[in-house]
Coordinates of C-alpha atoms (C1' of nucleotides) in Angstrom, one line a residue:
Chain A
M1 CA 34.0 -1.9 24.2
F2 CA 31.6 -0.2 26.5
S3 CA 31.6 3.1 24.7
R4 CA 28.6 5.4 25.2
V5 CA 26.1 5.4 28.1
V6 CA 23.3 3.2 26.6
D7 CA 24.8 2.2 23.4
V8 CA 23.1 -0.9 22.0
D9 CA 24.7 -1.6 18.7
A10 CA 23.8 1.1 16.2
R11 CA 22.8 -1.7 13.8
E12 CA 20.0 -2.7 16.1
R13 CA 19.0 0.9 16.7
I14 CA 18.8 1.4 13.0
R15 CA 16.7 -1.7 12.5
D16 CA 14.3 -0.8 15.3
A17 CA 13.9 2.8 14.0
A18 CA 13.2 1.4 10.5
I19 CA 10.6 -0.9 11.8
A20 CA 8.9 1.9 13.7
R21 CA 9.1 4.4 10.7
F22 CA 7.9 1.8 8.2
G23 CA 5.1 0.8 10.5
R24 CA 4.0 4.4 11.0
E25 CA 4.4 5.8 7.5
G26 CA 4.6 2.8 5.2
F27 CA 7.6 1.6 3.2
G28 CA 7.9 4.9 1.4
A29 CA 9.6 6.4 4.5
G30 CA 13.0 7.9 3.7
L31 CA 16.4 6.6 4.8
R32 CA 17.3 9.9 6.2
A33 CA 14.3 10.0 8.5
I34 CA 15.1 6.5 9.8
A35 CA 18.8 7.5 10.3
L36 CA 17.7 10.6 12.2
D37 CA 15.5 8.5 14.5
A38 CA 18.4 6.2 15.2
Q39 CA 20.7 9.2 15.7
V40 CA 22.9 8.1 13.0
S41 CA 23.9 9.2 9.5
A42 CA 22.1 8.0 6.4
A43 CA 25.3 6.6 5.1
L44 CA 25.7 4.3 8.1
V45 CA 22.4 2.7 7.3
I46 CA 23.8 1.7 3.9
H47 CA 27.1 0.8 5.4
H48 CA 25.4 -1.8 7.7
Y49 CA 22.7 -3.1 5.5
G50 CA 23.9 -2.5 2.0
S51 CA 20.7 -1.1 0.6
K52 CA 17.2 0.0 1.6
D53 CA 15.8 -3.2 0.3
A54 CA 18.2 -5.3 2.3
L55 CA 17.3 -3.2 5.4
R56 CA 13.7 -4.0 4.8
A57 CA 14.5 -7.6 4.4
A58 CA 16.3 -7.5 7.8
C59 CA 13.2 -5.8 9.3
D60 CA 11.0 -8.5 7.8
A61 CA 13.2 -11.2 9.3
H62 CA 13.3 -9.6 12.7
V63 CA 9.6 -9.0 12.8
H64 CA 8.9 -12.5 11.7
A65 CA 11.2 -13.9 14.4
T66 CA 9.6 -11.7 17.0
I67 CA 6.1 -12.9 16.1
R68 CA 7.1 -16.5 16.0
R69 CA 8.6 -16.2 19.5
A70 CA 5.5 -14.3 20.8
K71 CA 3.2 -16.8 19.2
S72 CA 4.9 -19.9 20.7
E73 CA 4.9 -18.3 24.1
A74 CA 1.2 -17.4 23.8
M75 CA 0.4 -20.9 22.6
R76 CA 2.1 -22.5 25.5
D77 CA 0.0 -21.3 28.4
E78 CA -3.3 -19.8 27.1
S79 CA -6.4 -21.3 25.7
P80 CA -7.2 -19.6 22.4
A81 CA -10.5 -18.3 23.7
Q82 CA -9.0 -16.1 26.4
V83 CA -6.0 -14.9 24.3
I84 CA -8.2 -11.9 23.7
G85 CA -7.8 -10.8 27.2
Q86 CA -4.1 -11.1 26.8
L87 CA -4.2 -8.8 23.8
A88 CA -3.8 -5.6 25.8
T89 CA -0.3 -6.7 26.5
I90 CA 0.3 -6.4 22.8
E91 CA 1.0 -2.7 23.4
Q92 CA 4.6 -3.7 23.9
Y93 CA 4.6 -5.2 20.4
A94 CA 3.1 -2.1 19.0
P95 CA 5.8 -1.3 16.4
V96 CA 6.0 -4.9 15.3
F97 CA 2.2 -5.0 14.9
A98 CA 2.1 -1.8 12.9
Y99 CA 4.9 -3.0 10.7
M100 CA 2.9 -6.2 10.0
V101 CA -0.2 -4.2 9.1
R102 CA 1.9 -2.1 6.7
S103 CA 3.4 -5.2 5.2
L104 CA -0.1 -6.6 4.7
M105 CA -1.2 -3.4 3.0
D106 CA 1.9 -3.3 0.9
G107 CA 1.1 -6.8 -0.4
G108 CA 4.7 -8.2 -0.5
P109 CA 5.7 -11.8 -0.2
A110 CA 6.7 -11.4 3.4
A111 CA 3.0 -10.7 4.2
A112 CA 2.0 -13.8 2.2
Q113 CA 4.3 -15.9 4.4
F114 CA 2.8 -14.3 7.5
V115 CA -0.8 -15.1 6.6
D116 CA 0.3 -18.6 5.7
G117 CA 1.4 -19.0 9.3
L118 CA -1.9 -17.6 10.5
V119 CA -3.9 -20.0 8.3
E120 CA -1.8 -22.9 9.5
D121 CA -2.4 -22.0 13.1
A122 CA -6.1 -21.6 12.5
E123 CA -6.3 -24.9 10.8
S124 CA -4.7 -26.7 13.6
Y125 CA -6.9 -25.0 16.2
L126 CA -10.0 -25.9 14.2
A127 CA -8.8 -29.5 13.9
A128 CA -8.4 -29.6 17.6
G129 CA -11.9 -28.2 18.1
V130 CA -13.3 -30.7 15.7
A131 CA -11.6 -33.5 17.6
A132 CA -12.9 -32.1 20.9
G133 CA -16.4 -31.9 19.5
T134 CA -16.8 -28.1 19.9
V135 CA -16.3 -27.3 16.2
R136 CA -18.2 -28.7 13.3
P137 CA -16.2 -30.6 10.8
S138 CA -15.7 -29.2 7.3
R139 CA -15.5 -30.5 3.8
D140 CA -12.6 -28.2 3.3
P141 CA -10.7 -27.5 6.5
H142 CA -7.9 -25.6 4.9
G143 CA -10.4 -23.4 3.0
R144 CA -12.4 -22.8 6.1
A145 CA -9.2 -21.8 8.0
R146 CA -8.4 -19.4 5.2
A147 CA -11.9 -17.9 5.3
L148 CA -11.6 -17.2 9.0
V149 CA -8.2 -15.6 8.6
A150 CA -9.5 -13.6 5.7
S151 CA -12.2 -12.3 8.1
S152 CA -9.6 -11.1 10.5
V153 CA -7.4 -9.6 7.9
G154 CA -10.3 -7.8 6.4
T155 CA -11.4 -6.5 9.7
L156 CA -8.0 -5.1 10.3
L157 CA -7.9 -3.4 7.0
M158 CA -11.3 -2.0 7.5
T159 CA -10.3 -0.6 10.8
Q160 CA -7.3 1.1 9.2
L161 CA -9.7 2.6 6.6
D162 CA -12.0 3.8 9.3
A163 CA -9.0 5.5 10.8
A164 CA -8.2 7.2 7.5
A165 CA -11.7 8.5 7.5
G166 CA -11.2 9.8 11.1
R167 CA -13.7 7.4 12.6
A168 CA -11.3 5.2 14.6
V169 CA -7.7 4.9 15.9
A170 CA -5.4 3.4 13.3
P171 CA -3.9 0.0 14.0
T172 CA -0.6 1.5 12.7
D173 CA -0.9 4.3 15.3
R174 CA -2.0 2.8 18.6
P175 CA -2.3 -1.0 18.0
G176 CA -3.5 -1.7 21.6
E177 CA -6.5 0.6 21.5
A178 CA -7.3 -0.3 17.9
I179 CA -7.3 -4.0 18.7
V180 CA -9.7 -3.8 21.6
A181 CA -12.0 -1.4 19.7
M182 CA -11.9 -3.8 16.8
A183 CA -12.7 -6.7 19.1
E184 CA -15.6 -4.9 20.7
A185 CA -17.3 -4.2 17.4
T186 CA -16.5 -7.6 15.9
V187 CA -17.0 -10.2 18.6
L188 CA -20.8 -10.3 18.8
P189 CA -21.5 -10.5 15.1
G190 CA -18.7 -13.1 14.8
L191 CA -20.0 -15.2 17.6
E192 CA -23.6 -15.1 16.2
L193 CA -22.4 -16.1 12.8
Y194 CA -20.2 -18.9 14.2
T195 CA -22.8 -20.4 16.4
Y196 CA -26.0 -20.1 14.3
G197 CA -24.7 -19.4 10.8
L198 CA -26.4 -16.9 8.6
F199 CA -29.1 -18.8 6.7
T200 CA -32.2 -20.4 8.2
D201 CA -32.0 -23.5 6.0
S202 CA -29.4 -25.3 3.9
S203 CA -30.9 -24.6 0.5
Y204 CA -28.0 -22.5 -0.8
L205 CA -25.4 -25.0 0.3
D206 CA -27.5 -27.9 -1.1
A207 CA -27.8 -26.1 -4.4
Y208 CA -24.0 -25.6 -4.6
L209 CA -23.2 -29.2 -3.6
E210 CA -25.7 -30.3 -6.3
G211 CA -23.6 -28.6 -9.0
H212 CA -20.2 -29.6 -7.5
P213 CA -20.2 -33.3 -6.8
Chain B
M1 CA -2.6 17.1 -38.3
F2 CA -6.4 17.1 -38.0
S3 CA -6.8 15.1 -34.8
R4 CA -5.7 11.5 -34.7
V5 CA -7.6 8.4 -35.7
V6 CA -9.7 7.9 -32.7
D7 CA -9.1 11.0 -30.7
V8 CA -11.3 11.0 -27.6
D9 CA -10.5 14.0 -25.5
A10 CA -7.0 13.8 -24.2
R11 CA -8.4 14.6 -20.8
E12 CA -10.3 11.3 -20.7
R13 CA -7.3 9.4 -22.1
I14 CA -5.1 10.7 -19.4
R15 CA -7.7 9.8 -16.7
D16 CA -8.1 6.3 -18.1
A17 CA -4.3 5.8 -18.4
A18 CA -3.9 7.0 -14.8
I19 CA -6.5 4.6 -13.5
A20 CA -4.8 1.7 -15.4
R21 CA -1.3 2.6 -14.1
F22 CA -2.4 3.3 -10.6
G23 CA -4.3 -0.1 -10.6
R24 CA -1.3 -2.0 -11.9
E25 CA 1.5 -0.3 -9.9
G26 CA -0.1 1.5 -7.1
F27 CA -0.2 5.2 -6.5
G28 CA 3.5 5.6 -6.6
A29 CA 3.3 5.4 -10.3
G30 CA 4.9 8.5 -12.0
L31 CA 3.2 11.2 -14.0
R32 CA 5.5 10.7 -16.9
A33 CA 4.6 7.0 -17.2
I34 CA 0.9 7.9 -17.2
A35 CA 1.5 10.6 -19.8
L36 CA 3.4 8.2 -22.0
D37 CA 0.5 5.7 -21.8
A38 CA -1.9 8.5 -22.8
Q39 CA 0.5 9.6 -25.6
V40 CA 0.7 13.0 -24.1
S41 CA 3.3 15.1 -22.4
A42 CA 3.6 15.2 -18.6
A43 CA 2.9 18.9 -18.6
L44 CA -0.5 18.3 -20.1
V45 CA -1.5 16.1 -17.3
I46 CA -0.9 19.0 -14.9
H47 CA -2.4 21.5 -17.3
H48 CA -5.7 19.5 -17.3
Y49 CA -5.8 18.4 -13.7
G50 CA -3.7 20.9 -11.8
S51 CA -1.7 18.4 -9.7
K52 CA -1.2 14.7 -9.2
D53 CA -3.4 14.7 -6.2
A54 CA -6.2 16.3 -8.1
L55 CA -5.7 13.7 -10.9
R56 CA -6.1 11.0 -8.3
A57 CA -9.2 12.6 -7.0
A58 CA -10.6 12.7 -10.5
C59 CA -9.8 9.0 -10.8
D60 CA -11.5 8.3 -7.5
A61 CA -14.5 10.1 -8.6
H62 CA -14.7 8.4 -12.0
V63 CA -14.1 5.0 -10.5
H64 CA -16.7 5.7 -7.9
A65 CA -19.3 6.7 -10.5
T66 CA -18.5 3.7 -12.7
I67 CA -19.0 1.4 -9.8
R68 CA -22.2 3.0 -8.7
R69 CA -23.6 2.7 -12.2
A70 CA -22.5 -0.9 -12.5
K71 CA -23.9 -1.7 -9.1
S72 CA -27.3 -0.2 -9.8
E73 CA -27.5 -2.0 -13.1
A74 CA -26.6 -5.3 -11.5
M75 CA -29.1 -4.7 -8.7
R76 CA -31.9 -4.1 -11.2
D77 CA -32.2 -7.5 -12.8
E78 CA -30.2 -10.1 -10.9
S79 CA -30.8 -11.9 -7.7
P80 CA -27.8 -11.5 -5.5
A81 CA -27.2 -15.3 -5.5
Q82 CA -26.5 -15.5 -9.2
V83 CA -24.5 -12.3 -9.5
I84 CA -21.5 -14.6 -9.2
G85 CA -22.2 -16.0 -12.6
Q86 CA -22.3 -12.4 -13.9
L87 CA -18.9 -11.7 -12.5
A88 CA -17.0 -13.0 -15.5
T89 CA -18.4 -10.0 -17.4
I90 CA -16.4 -8.0 -14.9
E91 CA -13.4 -8.4 -17.2
Q92 CA -14.5 -5.2 -18.9
Y93 CA -14.2 -3.4 -15.6
A94 CA -10.8 -4.8 -15.0
P95 CA -9.0 -1.5 -14.6
V96 CA -11.6 -0.1 -12.3
F97 CA -11.5 -3.2 -10.2
A98 CA -7.7 -3.2 -10.0
Y99 CA -7.8 0.5 -9.1
M100 CA -10.3 -0.2 -6.3
V101 CA -8.0 -3.0 -4.9
R102 CA -5.1 -0.6 -4.9
S103 CA -7.2 2.0 -3.2
L104 CA -8.1 -0.5 -0.6
M105 CA -4.5 -1.4 -0.1
D106 CA -3.5 2.3 0.0
G107 CA -5.9 2.9 2.9
G108 CA -7.1 6.3 1.8
P109 CA -10.5 7.9 2.6
A110 CA -11.8 7.1 -0.8
A111 CA -11.5 3.4 0.0
A112 CA -13.3 4.0 3.3
Q113 CA -16.2 5.5 1.5
F114 CA -16.2 2.6 -0.9
V115 CA -16.5 0.0 1.8
D116 CA -19.1 2.0 3.5
G117 CA -21.2 1.6 0.4
L118 CA -20.5 -2.2 0.4
V119 CA -21.6 -2.4 4.0
E120 CA -24.7 -0.5 3.4
D121 CA -25.6 -2.8 0.5
A122 CA -24.9 -5.9 2.5
E123 CA -27.0 -4.6 5.3
S124 CA -30.0 -4.0 3.1
Y125 CA -29.6 -7.4 1.4
L126 CA -29.5 -9.0 4.8
A127 CA -32.5 -7.1 6.0
A128 CA -34.4 -8.2 3.0
G129 CA -33.3 -11.8 3.7
V130 CA -34.4 -11.6 7.2
A131 CA -37.8 -10.2 6.1
A132 CA -38.1 -13.1 3.6
G133 CA -37.2 -15.6 6.3
T134 CA -34.1 -16.9 4.6
V135 CA -31.6 -15.1 6.8
R136 CA -31.5 -15.3 10.6
P137 CA -32.0 -12.0 12.4
S138 CA -29.1 -10.5 14.2
R139 CA -28.6 -8.5 17.4
D140 CA -26.3 -6.2 15.5
P141 CA -27.3 -6.1 11.8
H142 CA -24.8 -3.4 10.9
G143 CA -22.0 -5.2 12.7
R144 CA -22.9 -8.4 10.9
A145 CA -22.9 -6.6 7.5
R146 CA -19.5 -5.2 8.3
A147 CA -18.2 -8.7 9.2
L148 CA -19.4 -10.1 5.9
V149 CA -17.8 -7.3 4.0
A150 CA -14.6 -7.7 6.0
S151 CA -14.6 -11.3 4.9
S152 CA -14.7 -10.3 1.2
V153 CA -12.1 -7.6 1.6
G154 CA -9.8 -9.9 3.5
T155 CA -10.2 -12.6 0.8
L156 CA -9.4 -10.1 -1.8
L157 CA -6.3 -8.9 0.0
M158 CA -5.2 -12.5 0.6
T159 CA -5.5 -13.3 -3.1
Q160 CA -3.3 -10.4 -3.8
L161 CA -0.8 -11.7 -1.3
D162 CA -0.9 -15.2 -2.9
A163 CA -0.2 -13.5 -6.2
A164 CA 2.8 -11.7 -4.7
A165 CA 4.1 -15.1 -3.6
G166 CA 3.6 -16.4 -7.1
R167 CA 0.7 -18.8 -6.2
A168 CA -2.1 -17.1 -7.9
V169 CA -3.1 -14.4 -10.5
A170 CA -3.2 -10.9 -9.0
P171 CA -6.5 -9.2 -8.7
T172 CA -4.6 -6.1 -9.9
D173 CA -3.4 -8.0 -13.0
R174 CA -6.2 -10.0 -14.4
P175 CA -9.3 -9.3 -12.3
G176 CA -11.6 -11.6 -14.1
E177 CA -9.5 -14.7 -13.6
A178 CA -8.6 -13.7 -10.1
I179 CA -12.2 -13.3 -9.1
V180 CA -13.4 -16.7 -10.4
A181 CA -10.4 -18.4 -8.8
M182 CA -11.2 -16.6 -5.6
A183 CA -14.8 -17.6 -5.7
E184 CA -14.0 -21.3 -6.4
A185 CA -11.8 -21.5 -3.3
T186 CA -14.1 -19.5 -1.1
V187 CA -17.7 -20.4 -1.9
L188 CA -17.8 -23.8 -0.2
P189 CA -16.2 -22.9 3.1
G190 CA -18.3 -19.8 3.1
L191 CA -21.6 -21.6 2.5
E192 CA -20.8 -24.2 5.1
L193 CA -20.1 -21.5 7.6
Y194 CA -23.2 -19.5 6.7
T195 CA -25.6 -22.4 6.8
Y196 CA -24.3 -24.4 9.8
G197 CA -22.1 -22.0 11.7
L198 CA -18.8 -23.0 13.2
F199 CA -19.5 -24.2 16.7
T200 CA -21.6 -27.3 17.7
D201 CA -23.3 -25.5 20.5
S202 CA -24.0 -21.9 21.7
S203 CA -21.7 -22.0 24.8
Y204 CA -19.3 -19.4 23.5
L205 CA -22.0 -17.0 22.5
D206 CA -23.9 -17.6 25.7
A207 CA -20.8 -16.9 27.7
Y208 CA -20.3 -13.6 25.9
L209 CA -23.9 -12.5 26.3
E210 CA -23.6 -13.3 30.0
G211 CA -20.9 -10.8 30.3
H212 CA -22.5 -8.1 28.0
P213 CA -26.1 -7.7 29.1
Chain C
dA1 C1' -7.1 38.4 -42.8
dC2 C1' -6.2 38.7 -38.3
dG3 C1' -6.0 38.5 -33.2
dG4 C1' -6.6 35.8 -29.5
dC5 C1' -7.0 31.6 -27.2
dG6 C1' -6.7 27.1 -25.5
dG7 C1' -4.6 22.5 -26.2
dC8 C1' -0.2 21.1 -26.1
dT9 C1' 5.0 20.7 -25.7
dG10 C1' 10.3 20.5 -24.4
dA11 C1' 13.1 22.1 -21.3
dA12 C1' 14.2 23.5 -17.1
dC13 C1' 13.6 24.0 -11.8
dG14 C1' 13.8 22.7 -7.1
dG15 C1' 13.5 19.2 -4.0
dG16 C1' 13.8 14.5 -2.5
dT17 C1' 15.5 9.9 -3.2
dG18 C1' 19.0 5.9 -2.5
dT19 C1' 23.7 5.4 -3.0
dT20 C1' 28.9 6.4 -3.4
dT21 C1' 33.1 8.5 -2.2
dA22 C1' 36.7 10.1 0.5
dG23 C1' 38.0 10.6 4.7
dT24 C1' 38.1 11.0 10.2
dC25 C1' 38.3 8.9 14.5
dG26 C1' 39.3 5.4 17.9
dA27 C1' 40.5 1.1 19.4
dG28 C1' 43.1 -3.4 19.0
dT29 C1' 47.6 -5.8 17.0
dC30 C1' 52.2 -6.5 16.0
Chain D
dG1 C1' 54.8 3.9 17.8
dA2 C1' 53.3 2.4 13.2
dC3 C1' 49.6 -0.1 11.1
dT4 C1' 45.2 -1.9 10.4
dC5 C1' 40.5 -2.2 10.5
dG6 C1' 35.9 -1.1 11.2
dA7 C1' 32.4 2.2 12.8
dC8 C1' 31.0 6.3 11.4
dT9 C1' 30.2 10.9 8.7
dA10 C1' 29.7 15.1 5.4
dA11 C1' 29.4 15.9 1.0
dA12 C1' 28.6 14.9 -3.4
dC13 C1' 26.3 12.1 -7.2
dA14 C1' 22.9 10.6 -10.3
dC15 C1' 18.4 10.1 -10.8
dC16 C1' 13.4 10.6 -10.5
dC17 C1' 9.7 13.2 -8.9
dG18 C1' 5.9 16.9 -9.4
dT19 C1' 5.6 21.2 -11.1
dT20 C1' 6.5 25.7 -13.8
dC21 C1' 7.7 28.3 -17.8
dA22 C1' 7.9 30.1 -22.2
dG23 C1' 6.4 29.4 -26.4
dC24 C1' 4.4 26.8 -30.6
dC25 C1' 0.4 25.9 -33.4
dG26 C1' -4.2 25.2 -35.3
dC27 C1' -8.9 26.6 -34.6
dC28 C1' -12.5 30.2 -34.0
dG29 C1' -14.8 34.6 -33.8
dT30 C1' -14.7 38.9 -36.0

DNA sequence: ACGGCGGCTGAACGGGTGTTTAGTCGAGTC
DNA sequence: GACTCGACTAAACACCCGTTCAGCCGCCGT
């Protein structure tokens, strides 16, 4: 069945339109708007996916799979340090990225699973760094990985807030630009912190360790 | 009926009910539910506030004022290091706290203004620390303050995500518990990072400074 | 004692939502 | 050619939303 000119399955068109709309407007976006984007009736969305929730689940799954694929590709041939340079290429993943940010902001279980993946990755990178002698060991490697991911997540959210206040481009709008702007503002303080720490001596840490044997 | 037992102005009751509902369910919560909580008709909500958006603005303002008051009180008589112990008292601010988290997740301008305040505070604390010799100076004090606030914001959001995945108590549910649990899991990695940094040498930072004169 | 007024309400309005229903169309099967 | 089946749709449905309307009722100034 070769039907119309460029007719990828309407199912996929619907899913992609949903991902784009959800990413741009959040999960309150209406089915009819999504259907319009996909040049399809609202009823067909239900016909294919059963319900809006199920549609969202399908979007979650597809986004998750896309990210996993992109991540394993990126891991194959790049050192983590220069991945930043590669980030401009992310523009092609714009909708997926925006969707992920919305998902984070929404606070659903899908987002929890996503950050779990990030933490896992960070933990293994850090472990590799420790083994190579470039990263200090930690008493709580998992907690440290979580802290670093929290930094990134928080930076992302704060950039989104800046965008709401008209001070920056929104990650959900133009992910590529937002990411590089974010990086520019974040890298120097981050590197400072990560190489020298914040305090001039270890008295705070010592005091804490005193109380938690 | 000559006014009910404890009849604070219905206006306030409506505002407080709205703050609680918004905090628990997000800003999608319906006017009728809020009105029910305040033992009042939905029409009265509009009568007093004009519109749902205006009601939310009133909530924003009240929460903002409450936080400012609490913050200036906390600043008066506590050293920032032991404020953590004081945090259990926060239980009384539970609804305000939950509202703030929702506001953050919602991504509105009110939240942007709120984190601006946090960054400002952090920056002045850090400056004081630098002056006192306990905190290292930075090439970008504002950026560093933002990075630290981003850490906190990210940690908050990640705790909310854990709650959605059933692994923790939600900051929007029982703020007191959530905060101490968060602190327990976060303090050690944070202190490690802040006293020793992450890297064993300054090569990453040096490389960056090389390229950004 | 009375008029007005503001807090307050139940009911309705208009619009948007996700979903259901009944049905059309086109292609593949016997 | 008759039949089936799945993609697809327009219209309707039931519901929830924020908001409006008309009017009730107790308080207050006069």
